[in-house]
mmCIF file of C-alpha atoms in Angstrom:
data_model
loop_
_atom_site.group_PDB
_atom_site.id
_atom_site.type_symbol
_atom_site.label_atom_id
_atom_site.label_comp_id
_atom_site.label_asym_id
_atom_site.label_seq_id
_atom_site.Cartn_x
_atom_site.Cartn_y
_atom_site.Cartn_z
ATOM 1 C CA GLN A 1 -23.157 -39.051 -14.288
ATOM 2 C CA VAL A 2 -20.219 -41.637 -13.948
ATOM 3 C CA THR A 3 -17.232 -39.435 -15.900
ATOM 4 C CA LEU A 4 -14.395 -41.584 -17.094
ATOM 5 C CA ARG A 5 -11.184 -38.608 -18.071
ATOM 6 C CA GLU A 6 -6.985 -40.445 -19.006
ATOM 7 C CA SER A 7 -3.974 -37.777 -18.650
ATOM 8 C CA GLY A 8 -0.791 -39.306 -19.649
ATOM 9 C CA PRO A 9 2.181 -37.588 -22.191
ATOM 10 C CA ALA A 10 1.317 -37.816 -25.298
ATOM 11 C CA LEU A 11 4.465 -38.866 -26.851
ATOM 12 C CA VAL A 12 7.101 -40.895 -25.227
ATOM 13 C CA LYS A 13 10.043 -42.927 -25.852
ATOM 14 C CA PRO A 14 11.242 -46.694 -26.650
ATOM 15 C CA THR A 15 12.595 -47.959 -23.672
ATOM 16 C CA GLN A 16 10.515 -45.700 -21.174
ATOM 17 C CA THR A 17 8.096 -46.371 -18.508
ATOM 18 C CA LEU A 18 4.395 -45.008 -19.708
ATOM 19 C CA THR A 19 2.291 -44.052 -16.646
ATOM 20 C CA LEU A 20 -1.911 -42.268 -17.274
ATOM 21 C CA THR A 21 -4.147 -41.086 -14.684
ATOM 22 C CA CYS A 22 -7.661 -42.182 -15.286
ATOM 23 C CA THR A 23 -9.798 -39.494 -13.496
ATOM 24 C CA PHE A 24 -13.062 -40.460 -12.314
ATOM 25 C CA SER A 25 -16.478 -39.026 -11.081
ATOM 26 C CA GLY A 26 -20.173 -39.888 -10.231
ATOM 27 C CA PHE A 27 -18.726 -43.450 -8.030
ATOM 28 C CA SER A 28 -16.891 -44.070 -5.653
ATOM 29 C CA LEU A 29 -13.945 -46.696 -6.216
ATOM 30 C CA SER A 30 -14.399 -47.429 -2.221
ATOM 31 C CA THR A 31 -17.929 -48.978 -2.847
ATOM 32 C CA SER A 32 -17.894 -52.527 -3.053
ATOM 33 C CA GLY A 33 -18.419 -54.464 -6.611
ATOM 34 C CA MET A 34 -17.212 -51.735 -7.998
ATOM 35 C CA CYS A 35 -13.618 -51.422 -10.568
ATOM 36 C CA VAL A 36 -12.002 -49.450 -13.059
ATOM 37 C CA SER A 37 -10.119 -51.091 -15.831
ATOM 38 C CA TRP A 38 -7.618 -49.723 -19.134
ATOM 39 C CA ILE A 39 -8.182 -50.814 -22.328
ATOM 40 C CA ARG A 40 -5.984 -49.963 -25.510
ATOM 41 C CA GLN A 41 -6.781 -49.056 -29.107
ATOM 42 C CA PRO A 42 -3.661 -49.478 -31.782
ATOM 43 C CA PRO A 43 -4.529 -47.119 -34.294
ATOM 44 C CA GLY A 44 -7.177 -48.875 -37.406
ATOM 45 C CA LYS A 45 -7.424 -52.298 -34.985
ATOM 46 C CA ALA A 46 -9.028 -53.576 -32.651
ATOM 47 C CA LEU A 47 -9.744 -53.825 -28.267
ATOM 48 C CA GLU A 48 -7.432 -54.879 -25.893
ATOM 49 C CA TRP A 49 -8.342 -54.772 -22.220
ATOM 50 C CA LEU A 50 -5.660 -54.435 -20.579
ATOM 51 C CA ALA A 51 -6.048 -54.468 -16.103
ATOM 52 C CA LEU A 52 -8.122 -54.077 -13.780
ATOM 53 C CA ILE A 53 -7.694 -52.834 -10.133
ATOM 54 C CA ASP A 54 -11.592 -53.347 -8.077
ATOM 55 C CA TRP A 55 -12.782 -51.946 -4.573
ATOM 56 C CA ASP A 56 -10.886 -53.905 -2.099
ATOM 57 C CA ASP A 57 -7.568 -53.195 -4.217
ATOM 58 C CA ASP A 58 -7.412 -56.719 -6.184
ATOM 59 C CA LYS A 59 -5.702 -56.262 -9.229
ATOM 60 C CA TYR A 60 -5.924 -58.715 -12.251
ATOM 61 C CA TYR A 61 -3.619 -58.245 -15.616
ATOM 62 C CA SER A 62 -3.479 -58.615 -19.245
ATOM 63 C CA THR A 63 -1.387 -62.553 -19.791
ATOM 64 C CA SER A 64 0.949 -61.312 -22.662
ATOM 65 C CA LEU A 65 1.734 -57.994 -21.013
ATOM 66 C CA LYS A 66 0.902 -58.820 -17.178
ATOM 67 C CA THR A 67 5.609 -58.324 -16.369
ATOM 68 C CA ARG A 68 4.605 -54.553 -18.114
ATOM 69 C CA LEU A 69 1.985 -53.241 -15.824
ATOM 70 C CA THR A 70 1.092 -51.963 -13.288
ATOM 71 C CA ILE A 71 -2.500 -50.466 -12.021
ATOM 72 C CA SER A 72 -2.762 -49.030 -8.301
ATOM 73 C CA LYS A 73 -5.749 -46.664 -6.825
ATOM 74 C CA ASP A 74 -5.876 -42.942 -4.815
ATOM 75 C CA THR A 75 -9.237 -43.522 -3.288
ATOM 76 C CA SER A 76 -9.463 -40.150 -2.167
ATOM 77 C CA LYS A 77 -8.453 -38.344 -4.755
ATOM 78 C CA ASN A 78 -10.934 -40.387 -7.000
ATOM 79 C CA GLN A 79 -7.867 -41.838 -9.555
ATOM 80 C CA VAL A 80 -6.613 -45.534 -11.227
ATOM 81 C CA VAL A 81 -3.590 -45.399 -12.767
ATOM 82 C CA LEU A 82 -1.650 -47.368 -15.116
ATOM 83 C CA THR A 83 2.083 -47.561 -15.844
ATOM 84 C CA MET A 84 3.606 -49.891 -18.467
ATOM 85 C CA THR A 85 7.374 -50.848 -18.527
ATOM 86 C CA ASN A 86 9.201 -50.566 -21.786
ATOM 87 C CA MET A 87 7.611 -49.382 -24.308
ATOM 88 C CA ASP A 88 7.685 -49.476 -27.166
ATOM 89 C CA PRO A 89 7.070 -48.445 -30.910
ATOM 90 C CA VAL A 90 3.915 -51.345 -30.861
ATOM 91 C CA ASP A 91 1.995 -49.890 -27.604
ATOM 92 C CA THR A 92 1.044 -46.379 -29.670
ATOM 93 C CA ALA A 93 -2.544 -47.484 -28.929
ATOM 94 C CA THR A 94 -5.495 -44.516 -28.336
ATOM 95 C CA TYR A 95 -5.366 -45.635 -24.013
ATOM 96 C CA TYR A 96 -9.433 -45.140 -22.699
ATOM 97 C CA CYS A 97 -10.160 -46.515 -19.201
ATOM 98 C CA ALA A 98 -13.512 -47.706 -18.029
ATOM 99 C CA ARG A 99 -15.390 -48.659 -14.926
ATOM 100 C CA THR A 100 -16.845 -52.425 -14.507
ATOM 101 C CA TYR A 101 -18.926 -53.059 -12.506
ATOM 102 C CA GLY A 102 -22.016 -55.531 -11.478
ATOM 103 C CA PRO A 103 -21.386 -58.839 -10.058
ATOM 104 C CA LYS A 104 -20.096 -60.274 -12.255
ATOM 105 C CA LYS A 105 -18.046 -57.573 -13.373
ATOM 106 C CA THR A 106 -18.629 -58.714 -16.873
ATOM 107 C CA ARG A 107 -19.320 -55.157 -18.519
ATOM 108 C CA PHE A 108 -17.587 -51.546 -19.191
ATOM 109 C CA ASP A 109 -19.881 -48.747 -18.183
ATOM 110 C CA PRO A 110 -19.182 -45.903 -19.362
ATOM 111 C CA TRP A 111 -15.574 -45.124 -21.228
ATOM 112 C CA GLY A 112 -13.381 -42.031 -20.691
ATOM 113 C CA GLN A 113 -12.810 -39.725 -23.777
ATOM 114 C CA GLY A 114 -9.037 -41.605 -24.013
ATOM 115 C CA THR A 115 -6.356 -40.754 -24.731
ATOM 116 C CA LEU A 116 -3.499 -41.051 -27.620
ATOM 117 C CA VAL A 117 0.409 -41.881 -27.264
ATOM 118 C CA THR A 118 2.277 -42.384 -29.456
ATOM 119 C CA VAL A 119 5.776 -44.214 -29.170
ATOM 120 C CA SER A 120 9.095 -43.179 -30.601
ATOM 121 C CA SER A 121 12.269 -42.308 -30.624
ATOM 122 C CA GLU B 1 -7.068 -67.142 -23.574
ATOM 123 C CA ILE B 2 -10.985 -66.933 -25.080
ATOM 124 C CA VAL B 3 -11.139 -66.120 -28.939
ATOM 125 C CA LEU B 4 -13.123 -64.190 -29.727
ATOM 126 C CA THR B 5 -14.177 -64.429 -34.045
ATOM 127 C CA GLN B 6 -16.577 -61.654 -35.767
ATOM 128 C CA SER B 7 -18.810 -62.182 -38.643
ATOM 129 C CA PRO B 8 -18.783 -60.836 -40.792
ATOM 130 C CA ALA B 9 -15.841 -58.621 -41.241
ATOM 131 C CA THR B 10 -17.561 -55.726 -43.091
ATOM 132 C CA LEU B 11 -21.042 -55.635 -43.026
ATOM 133 C CA SER B 12 -23.055 -53.014 -45.688
ATOM 134 C CA LEU B 13 -26.122 -52.276 -45.608
ATOM 135 C CA SER B 14 -29.262 -49.655 -46.512
ATOM 136 C CA PRO B 15 -31.300 -47.464 -43.621
ATOM 137 C CA GLY B 16 -34.002 -49.455 -42.171
ATOM 138 C CA GLU B 17 -33.123 -52.797 -43.147
ATOM 139 C CA ARG B 18 -31.452 -55.491 -40.740
ATOM 140 C CA ALA B 19 -28.345 -55.916 -38.990
ATOM 141 C CA THR B 20 -27.132 -59.667 -38.292
ATOM 142 C CA LEU B 21 -23.705 -59.618 -36.472
ATOM 143 C CA SER B 22 -22.437 -62.942 -35.182
ATOM 144 C CA CYS B 23 -20.074 -63.275 -32.347
ATOM 145 C CA ARG B 24 -18.204 -66.374 -31.511
ATOM 146 C CA ALA B 25 -16.004 -67.676 -28.308
ATOM 147 C CA SER B 26 -13.726 -70.710 -28.404
ATOM 148 C CA GLN B 27 -14.703 -71.987 -25.643
ATOM 149 C CA SER B 28 -18.016 -71.556 -23.879
ATOM 150 C CA VAL B 29 -18.691 -67.879 -22.512
ATOM 151 C CA SER B 30 -21.675 -68.835 -20.232
ATOM 152 C CA SER B 31 -23.455 -65.258 -20.909
ATOM 153 C CA TYR B 32 -20.886 -63.010 -20.104
ATOM 154 C CA LEU B 33 -20.883 -61.462 -23.483
ATOM 155 C CA ALA B 34 -21.323 -57.751 -24.740
ATOM 156 C CA TRP B 35 -21.771 -56.071 -27.808
ATOM 157 C CA TYR B 36 -19.680 -52.429 -28.162
ATOM 158 C CA GLN B 37 -20.841 -49.853 -31.076
ATOM 159 C CA GLN B 38 -17.824 -47.671 -31.786
ATOM 160 C CA LYS B 39 -17.721 -44.728 -34.100
ATOM 161 C CA PRO B 40 -14.856 -42.740 -35.809
ATOM 162 C CA GLY B 41 -12.854 -41.041 -33.356
ATOM 163 C CA GLN B 42 -15.504 -42.011 -29.953
ATOM 164 C CA ALA B 43 -15.129 -44.254 -27.086
ATOM 165 C CA PRO B 44 -16.883 -47.759 -26.997
ATOM 166 C CA ARG B 45 -20.172 -47.052 -26.467
ATOM 167 C CA LEU B 46 -22.147 -50.658 -24.152
ATOM 168 C CA LEU B 47 -24.874 -51.515 -25.835
ATOM 169 C CA ILE B 48 -25.719 -55.192 -24.729
ATOM 170 C CA TYR B 49 -24.708 -56.603 -21.446
ATOM 171 C CA ASP B 50 -25.564 -60.586 -20.705
ATOM 172 C CA ALA B 51 -25.897 -61.181 -23.766
ATOM 173 C CA SER B 52 -28.891 -60.591 -23.691
ATOM 174 C CA ASN B 53 -29.524 -57.100 -21.723
ATOM 175 C CA ARG B 54 -29.689 -53.478 -23.338
ATOM 176 C CA ALA B 55 -27.680 -51.222 -21.270
ATOM 177 C CA THR B 56 -28.956 -47.731 -20.714
ATOM 178 C CA GLY B 57 -30.151 -45.624 -23.201
ATOM 179 C CA ILE B 58 -29.930 -47.729 -25.704
ATOM 180 C CA PRO B 59 -32.740 -48.169 -28.156
ATOM 181 C CA ALA B 60 -35.366 -50.730 -28.622
ATOM 182 C CA ARG B 61 -34.442 -51.811 -32.918
ATOM 183 C CA PHE B 62 -30.497 -53.089 -30.833
ATOM 184 C CA SER B 63 -31.275 -56.754 -29.343
ATOM 185 C CA GLY B 64 -28.709 -59.302 -28.137
ATOM 186 C CA SER B 65 -29.676 -62.965 -27.945
ATOM 187 C CA GLY B 66 -27.070 -66.411 -27.320
ATOM 188 C CA SER B 67 -25.126 -68.259 -25.177
ATOM 189 C CA GLY B 68 -21.841 -70.704 -24.339
ATOM 190 C CA THR B 69 -20.148 -69.700 -27.912
ATOM 191 C CA ASP B 70 -22.125 -68.388 -30.215
ATOM 192 C CA PHE B 71 -24.098 -64.778 -30.035
ATOM 193 C CA THR B 72 -26.201 -62.394 -32.043
ATOM 194 C CA LEU B 73 -26.606 -58.596 -32.082
ATOM 195 C CA THR B 74 -28.588 -58.071 -34.293
ATOM 196 C CA ILE B 75 -30.234 -54.434 -35.717
ATOM 197 C CA SER B 76 -33.845 -54.701 -36.469
ATOM 198 C CA SER B 77 -34.198 -51.338 -38.114
ATOM 199 C CA LEU B 78 -31.106 -49.891 -39.248
ATOM 200 C CA GLU B 79 -31.044 -46.045 -38.679
ATOM 201 C CA PRO B 80 -28.221 -43.698 -40.541
ATOM 202 C CA GLU B 81 -26.561 -43.404 -36.899
ATOM 203 C CA ASP B 82 -26.387 -47.255 -37.067
ATOM 204 C CA PHE B 83 -23.405 -47.035 -39.413
ATOM 205 C CA ALA B 84 -20.401 -47.799 -36.814
ATOM 206 C CA VAL B 85 -18.274 -50.415 -35.324
ATOM 207 C CA TYR B 86 -19.493 -53.132 -33.538
ATOM 208 C CA TYR B 87 -17.081 -55.099 -30.533
ATOM 209 C CA CYS B 88 -18.000 -58.107 -29.078
ATOM 210 C CA GLN B 89 -16.447 -59.055 -25.544
ATOM 211 C CA GLN B 90 -16.765 -61.521 -23.148
ATOM 212 C CA ARG B 91 -15.287 -61.998 -18.997
ATOM 213 C CA SER B 92 -13.272 -64.865 -18.215
ATOM 214 C CA ASN B 93 -14.071 -67.189 -15.329
ATOM 215 C CA TRP B 94 -10.930 -67.341 -13.294
ATOM 216 C CA PRO B 95 -8.647 -65.704 -12.796
ATOM 217 C CA PRO B 96 -11.021 -62.204 -13.794
ATOM 218 C CA ALA B 97 -9.785 -61.349 -18.264
ATOM 219 C CA TYR B 98 -10.955 -59.862 -21.068
ATOM 220 C CA THR B 99 -11.236 -59.949 -24.258
ATOM 221 C CA PHE B 100 -12.393 -58.739 -27.328
ATOM 222 C CA GLY B 101 -13.406 -59.902 -31.377
ATOM 223 C CA GLN B 102 -12.124 -58.220 -33.586
ATOM 224 C CA GLY B 103 -15.349 -56.046 -34.816
ATOM 225 C CA THR B 104 -17.329 -55.670 -36.969
ATOM 226 C CA LYS B 105 -17.336 -52.468 -39.789
ATOM 227 C CA LEU B 106 -20.811 -52.370 -40.605
ATOM 228 C CA GLU B 107 -21.108 -49.575 -43.288
ATOM 229 C CA ILE B 108 -23.862 -48.067 -45.886
ATOM 230 C CA LYS B 109 -25.075 -49.451 -49.373
#
């Protein structure tokens, strides 16, 4: 069974750096074709893809946020870490990690339960 | 960036009725389109991938169709648990990038 779980601070102050960890089980990020993505959802709004890291350590970022994002992996710990710099109240959202896989990496399945991050002073 | 436009924004139907949800892409996405269901307080759940393939464990009443720029999610006969928000999502060819539609809320009439 594949599971993912996000962890990190519930509250960050404006201008701070957010660090989120995705801990997963049921698959290995060293297996060819496996990837993990981060996606966020502001309260009451739509989903927004942020970043993806693949088994070969290739990294891809949302064009609009790439200057603020860094994604990394620790294969031995089955973890993927996302950092987002210069946090702003508009970054308040539930942050999800999800497995991405398949020959074309077209889908997210499954998702973690999500972690709500509030940006406020 | 490819924009996905979902319609309608809200769909009001009764259990047992047929639901048809639309997703239109601003340029061709081939068949790289997925559909998700999200219930309040829950993470999205994959329903359909690559336009027409049901994900594992998804009931047969859910079906997807389309290619290029126009896609449809059909729920043949609504069950009470189907009332939720539905999102479409696409993957751009290169570099890999993903966008979601703004969602369709399926509500009980």
